[in-house]
CSV table of C-alpha atoms in Angstrom, one decimal:
chain,number,residue,atom,x,y,z
A,1,ALA,CA,89.7,72.5,90.6
A,2,GLN,CA,87.7,75.3,92.1
A,3,THR,CA,87.0,78.5,90.2
A,4,VAL,CA,86.8,82.1,91.3
A,5,THR,CA,84.9,84.7,89.3
A,6,GLN,CA,85.2,88.4,89.5
A,7,SER,CA,82.6,89.8,87.2
A,8,GLN,CA,83.8,93.5,87.3
A,9,PRO,CA,87.0,94.0,85.3
A,10,GLU,CA,87.0,97.7,86.3
A,11,MET,CA,85.3,99.8,88.9
A,12,SER,CA,85.6,103.5,89.9
A,13,VAL,CA,84.6,105.4,93.0
A,14,GLN,CA,84.7,108.9,94.3
A,15,GLU,CA,87.0,109.7,97.1
A,16,ALA,CA,85.3,109.3,100.5
A,17,GLU,CA,82.5,107.2,99.0
A,18,THR,CA,81.8,103.5,99.3
A,19,VAL,CA,82.4,100.8,96.7
A,20,THR,CA,81.6,97.1,96.6
A,21,LEU,CA,83.6,94.6,94.6
A,22,SER,CA,82.0,91.3,93.7
A,23,CYS,CA,83.4,87.7,93.9
A,24,THR,CA,81.7,84.4,93.5
A,25,TYR,CA,83.3,80.9,93.7
A,26,ASP,CA,82.6,77.3,93.1
A,27,THR,CA,83.3,74.6,95.6
A,28,SER,CA,81.8,71.5,97.1
A,29,GLU,CA,83.8,71.9,100.3
A,30,SER,CA,82.3,73.1,103.6
A,31,ASP,CA,85.4,74.4,105.3
A,32,TYR,CA,87.7,76.7,103.4
A,33,TYR,CA,89.2,80.2,103.5
A,34,LEU,CA,88.6,83.2,101.3
A,35,PHE,CA,90.8,86.2,100.8
A,36,TRP,CA,90.9,89.6,99.2
A,37,TYR,CA,94.4,90.8,98.1
A,38,LYS,CA,95.3,94.2,96.8
A,39,GLN,CA,98.0,94.8,94.2
A,40,PRO,CA,98.9,98.5,93.8
A,41,PRO,CA,101.1,99.7,90.9
A,42,SER,CA,104.2,98.5,92.8
A,43,ARG,CA,102.8,95.0,92.2
A,44,GLN,CA,103.3,94.0,95.8
A,45,MET,CA,100.4,91.7,96.8
A,46,ILE,CA,98.9,92.9,100.1
A,47,LEU,CA,96.4,90.9,102.1
A,48,VAL,CA,93.3,93.0,102.7
A,49,ILE,CA,91.0,90.6,104.5
A,50,ARG,CA,90.4,87.0,105.2
A,51,GLN,CA,87.3,85.0,105.9
A,52,GLU,CA,87.0,81.5,107.4
A,53,ALA,CA,84.0,79.7,105.9
A,54,TYR,CA,82.9,78.2,109.2
A,55,LYS,CA,82.5,81.6,110.8
A,56,GLN,CA,79.2,83.2,110.1
A,57,GLN,CA,80.3,86.6,111.1
A,58,ASN,CA,81.6,88.8,108.3
A,59,ALA,CA,85.2,89.8,108.6
A,60,THR,CA,86.1,93.4,109.0
A,61,GLU,CA,89.4,95.3,108.9
A,62,ASN,CA,89.0,99.0,109.5
A,63,ARG,CA,87.4,100.4,106.3
A,64,PHE,CA,87.3,97.0,104.6
A,65,SER,CA,84.5,94.5,105.2
A,66,VAL,CA,83.1,91.5,103.4
A,67,ASN,CA,79.6,90.2,102.8
A,68,PHE,CA,80.1,86.5,102.9
A,69,GLN,CA,77.1,84.5,101.7
A,70,LYS,CA,78.1,80.9,102.0
A,71,ALA,CA,75.0,79.4,100.4
A,72,ALA,CA,75.2,81.7,97.5
A,73,LYS,CA,79.0,81.2,97.3
A,74,SER,CA,79.5,84.9,97.2
A,75,PHE,CA,82.2,86.9,98.9
A,76,SER,CA,82.1,90.7,98.1
A,77,LEU,CA,84.4,93.3,99.4
A,78,LYS,CA,83.1,96.7,100.6
A,79,ILE,CA,85.5,99.6,100.9
A,80,SER,CA,84.1,102.5,102.9
A,81,ASP,CA,85.4,106.1,102.9
A,82,SER,CA,87.5,105.3,99.8
A,83,GLN,CA,91.0,106.9,99.7
A,84,LEU,CA,93.3,107.6,96.8
A,85,GLY,CA,95.6,105.0,98.1
A,86,ASP,CA,93.0,102.3,97.7
A,87,ALA,CA,93.4,102.5,93.9
A,88,ALA,CA,94.8,99.1,92.9
A,89,MET,CA,93.9,95.7,91.4
A,90,TYR,CA,91.9,93.7,93.8
A,91,PHE,CA,92.0,89.9,93.6
A,92,CYS,CA,89.6,87.5,95.3
A,93,ALA,CA,91.1,84.2,96.2
A,94,TYR,CA,89.8,80.8,97.4
A,95,GLU,CA,92.1,78.5,99.3
A,96,GLU,CA,91.8,74.8,98.4
A,97,TYR,CA,93.7,71.8,99.7
A,98,GLU,CA,95.4,69.7,97.1
A,99,GLY,CA,98.3,67.3,97.3
A,100,GLY,CA,98.6,67.8,101.0
A,101,SER,CA,99.1,71.6,101.0
A,102,GLU,CA,97.0,74.6,100.5
A,103,LYS,CA,96.7,76.4,97.1
A,104,LEU,CA,95.2,79.8,96.3
A,105,VAL,CA,92.9,80.1,93.3
A,106,PHE,CA,92.7,83.7,92.2
A,107,GLY,CA,90.0,85.5,90.3
A,108,LYS,CA,91.0,87.6,87.3
A,109,GLY,CA,90.9,90.8,89.4
A,110,THR,CA,89.1,94.1,89.5
A,111,LYS,CA,90.9,97.3,88.8
A,112,LEU,CA,89.7,100.0,91.2
A,113,THR,CA,90.1,103.7,90.3
A,114,VAL,CA,89.6,106.3,93.0
A,115,ASN,CA,88.6,109.7,91.7
A,116,PRO,CA,89.5,112.8,93.7
B,1,GLY,CA,105.1,90.8,111.0
B,2,ALA,CA,104.9,88.2,108.2
B,3,VAL,CA,107.4,89.9,105.8
B,4,VAL,CA,108.6,88.2,102.7
B,5,SER,CA,111.5,89.5,100.6
B,6,GLN,CA,112.7,88.6,97.2
B,7,HIS,CA,116.0,89.2,95.5
B,8,PRO,CA,116.7,90.5,93.0
B,9,SER,CA,113.8,92.9,92.4
B,10,TRP,CA,114.6,93.0,88.7
B,11,VAL,CA,117.1,91.2,86.4
B,12,ILE,CA,118.1,91.4,82.8
B,13,CYS,CA,119.9,88.5,81.3
B,14,LYS,CA,121.0,87.1,78.0
B,15,SER,CA,119.2,84.3,76.3
B,16,GLY,CA,120.6,80.9,77.3
B,17,THR,CA,121.8,81.9,80.8
B,18,SER,CA,120.4,80.9,84.1
B,19,VAL,CA,118.9,83.2,86.7
B,20,LYS,CA,118.3,82.5,90.4
B,21,ILE,CA,115.6,84.3,92.4
B,22,GLU,CA,115.6,84.1,96.2
B,23,CYS,CA,112.6,84.2,98.4
B,24,ARG,CA,113.0,84.7,102.2
B,25,SER,CA,110.6,84.9,105.1
B,26,LEU,CA,112.2,87.5,107.3
B,27,ASP,CA,110.3,87.2,110.6
B,28,PHE,CA,108.6,83.8,110.5
B,29,GLN,CA,109.3,80.2,109.6
B,30,ALA,CA,107.6,79.0,106.4
B,31,THR,CA,107.1,75.3,105.9
B,32,THR,CA,105.5,76.0,102.6
B,33,MET,CA,106.5,78.5,99.9
B,34,PHE,CA,104.8,79.1,96.6
B,35,TRP,CA,106.0,80.5,93.3
B,36,TYR,CA,103.7,82.4,90.9
B,37,ARG,CA,104.1,83.9,87.5
B,38,GLN,CA,102.1,87.0,86.5
B,39,PHE,CA,101.8,88.3,82.9
B,40,PRO,CA,100.9,91.9,82.3
B,41,LYS,CA,97.3,92.7,83.3
B,42,GLN,CA,96.6,89.2,84.3
B,43,SER,CA,96.1,87.3,87.5
B,44,LEU,CA,98.7,85.2,89.3
B,45,MET,CA,99.4,81.7,88.0
B,46,LEU,CA,100.7,79.2,90.5
B,47,MET,CA,103.9,77.5,89.2
B,48,ALA,CA,104.9,75.3,92.1
B,49,THR,CA,104.5,74.6,95.8
B,50,SER,CA,107.7,74.2,97.7
B,51,ASN,CA,107.9,72.4,101.1
B,52,GLU,CA,111.0,72.6,103.2
B,53,GLY,CA,113.2,69.6,102.8
B,54,SER,CA,111.3,67.9,100.1
B,55,LYS,CA,110.8,68.2,96.3
B,56,ALA,CA,108.6,70.9,94.9
B,57,THR,CA,105.2,70.0,93.5
B,58,TYR,CA,104.8,71.6,90.0
B,59,GLU,CA,101.5,72.6,88.4
B,60,GLN,CA,100.5,71.0,85.2
B,61,GLY,CA,102.3,72.5,82.2
B,62,VAL,CA,105.3,73.9,84.2
B,63,GLU,CA,108.6,72.4,83.2
B,64,LYS,CA,110.4,71.0,86.2
B,65,ASP,CA,113.8,71.1,84.5
B,66,LYS,CA,113.2,74.6,83.4
B,67,PHE,CA,112.2,76.1,86.7
B,68,LEU,CA,114.3,74.5,89.4
B,69,ILE,CA,113.0,75.1,93.0
B,70,ASN,CA,115.0,74.5,96.2
B,71,HIS,CA,113.6,75.0,99.7
B,72,ALA,CA,116.6,74.2,101.8
B,73,SER,CA,115.5,75.9,105.0
B,74,LEU,CA,112.3,77.2,106.7
B,75,THR,CA,113.2,80.8,105.6
B,76,LEU,CA,114.6,80.4,102.1
B,77,SER,CA,113.3,79.1,98.8
B,78,THR,CA,115.0,79.7,95.4
B,79,LEU,CA,113.7,79.6,91.9
B,80,THR,CA,116.3,79.1,89.1
B,81,VAL,CA,115.2,79.7,85.6
B,82,THR,CA,117.5,77.6,83.5
B,83,SER,CA,118.6,78.4,80.0
B,84,ALA,CA,116.3,81.4,79.9
B,85,HIS,CA,114.6,82.5,76.7
B,86,PRO,CA,112.7,85.7,75.9
B,87,GLU,CA,109.4,83.9,76.5
B,88,ASP,CA,110.4,83.4,80.1
B,89,SER,CA,110.3,87.1,80.6
B,90,SER,CA,107.7,87.8,83.2
B,91,PHE,CA,107.0,88.9,86.8
B,92,TYR,CA,107.7,86.2,89.3
B,93,ILE,CA,106.2,86.3,92.8
B,94,CYS,CA,106.8,84.1,95.8
B,95,SER,CA,104.7,83.7,98.9
B,96,ALA,CA,105.0,81.9,102.2
B,97,SER,CA,102.7,80.3,104.7
B,98,LEU,CA,103.4,80.4,108.4
B,99,ALA,CA,104.5,77.1,109.9
B,100,GLY,CA,102.0,75.4,112.1
B,101,GLY,CA,99.0,75.2,109.9
B,102,GLN,CA,98.2,78.9,109.3
B,103,GLU,CA,96.5,79.3,105.9
B,104,THR,CA,97.3,82.9,105.0
B,105,GLN,CA,99.9,83.4,102.3
B,106,TYR,CA,102.2,86.4,102.5
B,107,PHE,CA,103.7,87.6,99.3
B,108,GLY,CA,107.1,88.9,98.3
B,109,PRO,CA,107.5,92.1,96.3
B,110,GLY,CA,108.1,90.2,93.1
B,111,THR,CA,111.0,89.9,90.6
B,112,ARG,CA,110.8,91.3,87.1
B,113,LEU,CA,112.8,89.1,84.6
B,114,LEU,CA,113.7,90.3,81.2
B,115,VAL,CA,115.5,87.9,78.9
B,116,LEU,CA,117.1,89.5,75.9
């Protein structure tokens, strides 16, 4: 099974500033998907961004962007102009295919605090 | 788009009773639905993968007779916790993948189960 590592249990950022959350993964596959999900205190999992491994261009969604380094198996999330509503647990996930269907493997998460 | 609902959002039951949790994809058809369990301050743990019209595939260590999963239609999957005990108390989350090979999972809001 693949593994996903988030080395930062907690991070904090000042409102309006930029923060980067780290994620590394282990795989022998060449084609796969990577995701960042956000889980606010409501505990609803919200898709933040998705990256397809065969695409060299880094995915971007408004203030959220990734730095995808395939050779290094690194997939960091950058949040620009941080807002109070960005405070949440952030989970990095790798999608693997097993038993004929896709499965998400999650990291342990990074708790992001946004300071006013 | 891609909205997933769960019902109930929280439930309290007595030890020994069974509890059914519903997961619905509201605006799309989902060939595959997933059931996760999340303990406090931890990541999501996949319990089982449910494909419409076929038996669910359970992860290692998850009791099939304890956690009954039914995926009778492309928009509905149910998880029944049979003979619930206090150790089954947890947060249960479902997710669904769009039909047609899309890889993104969209999550429901979760169900908090407390077994007394």
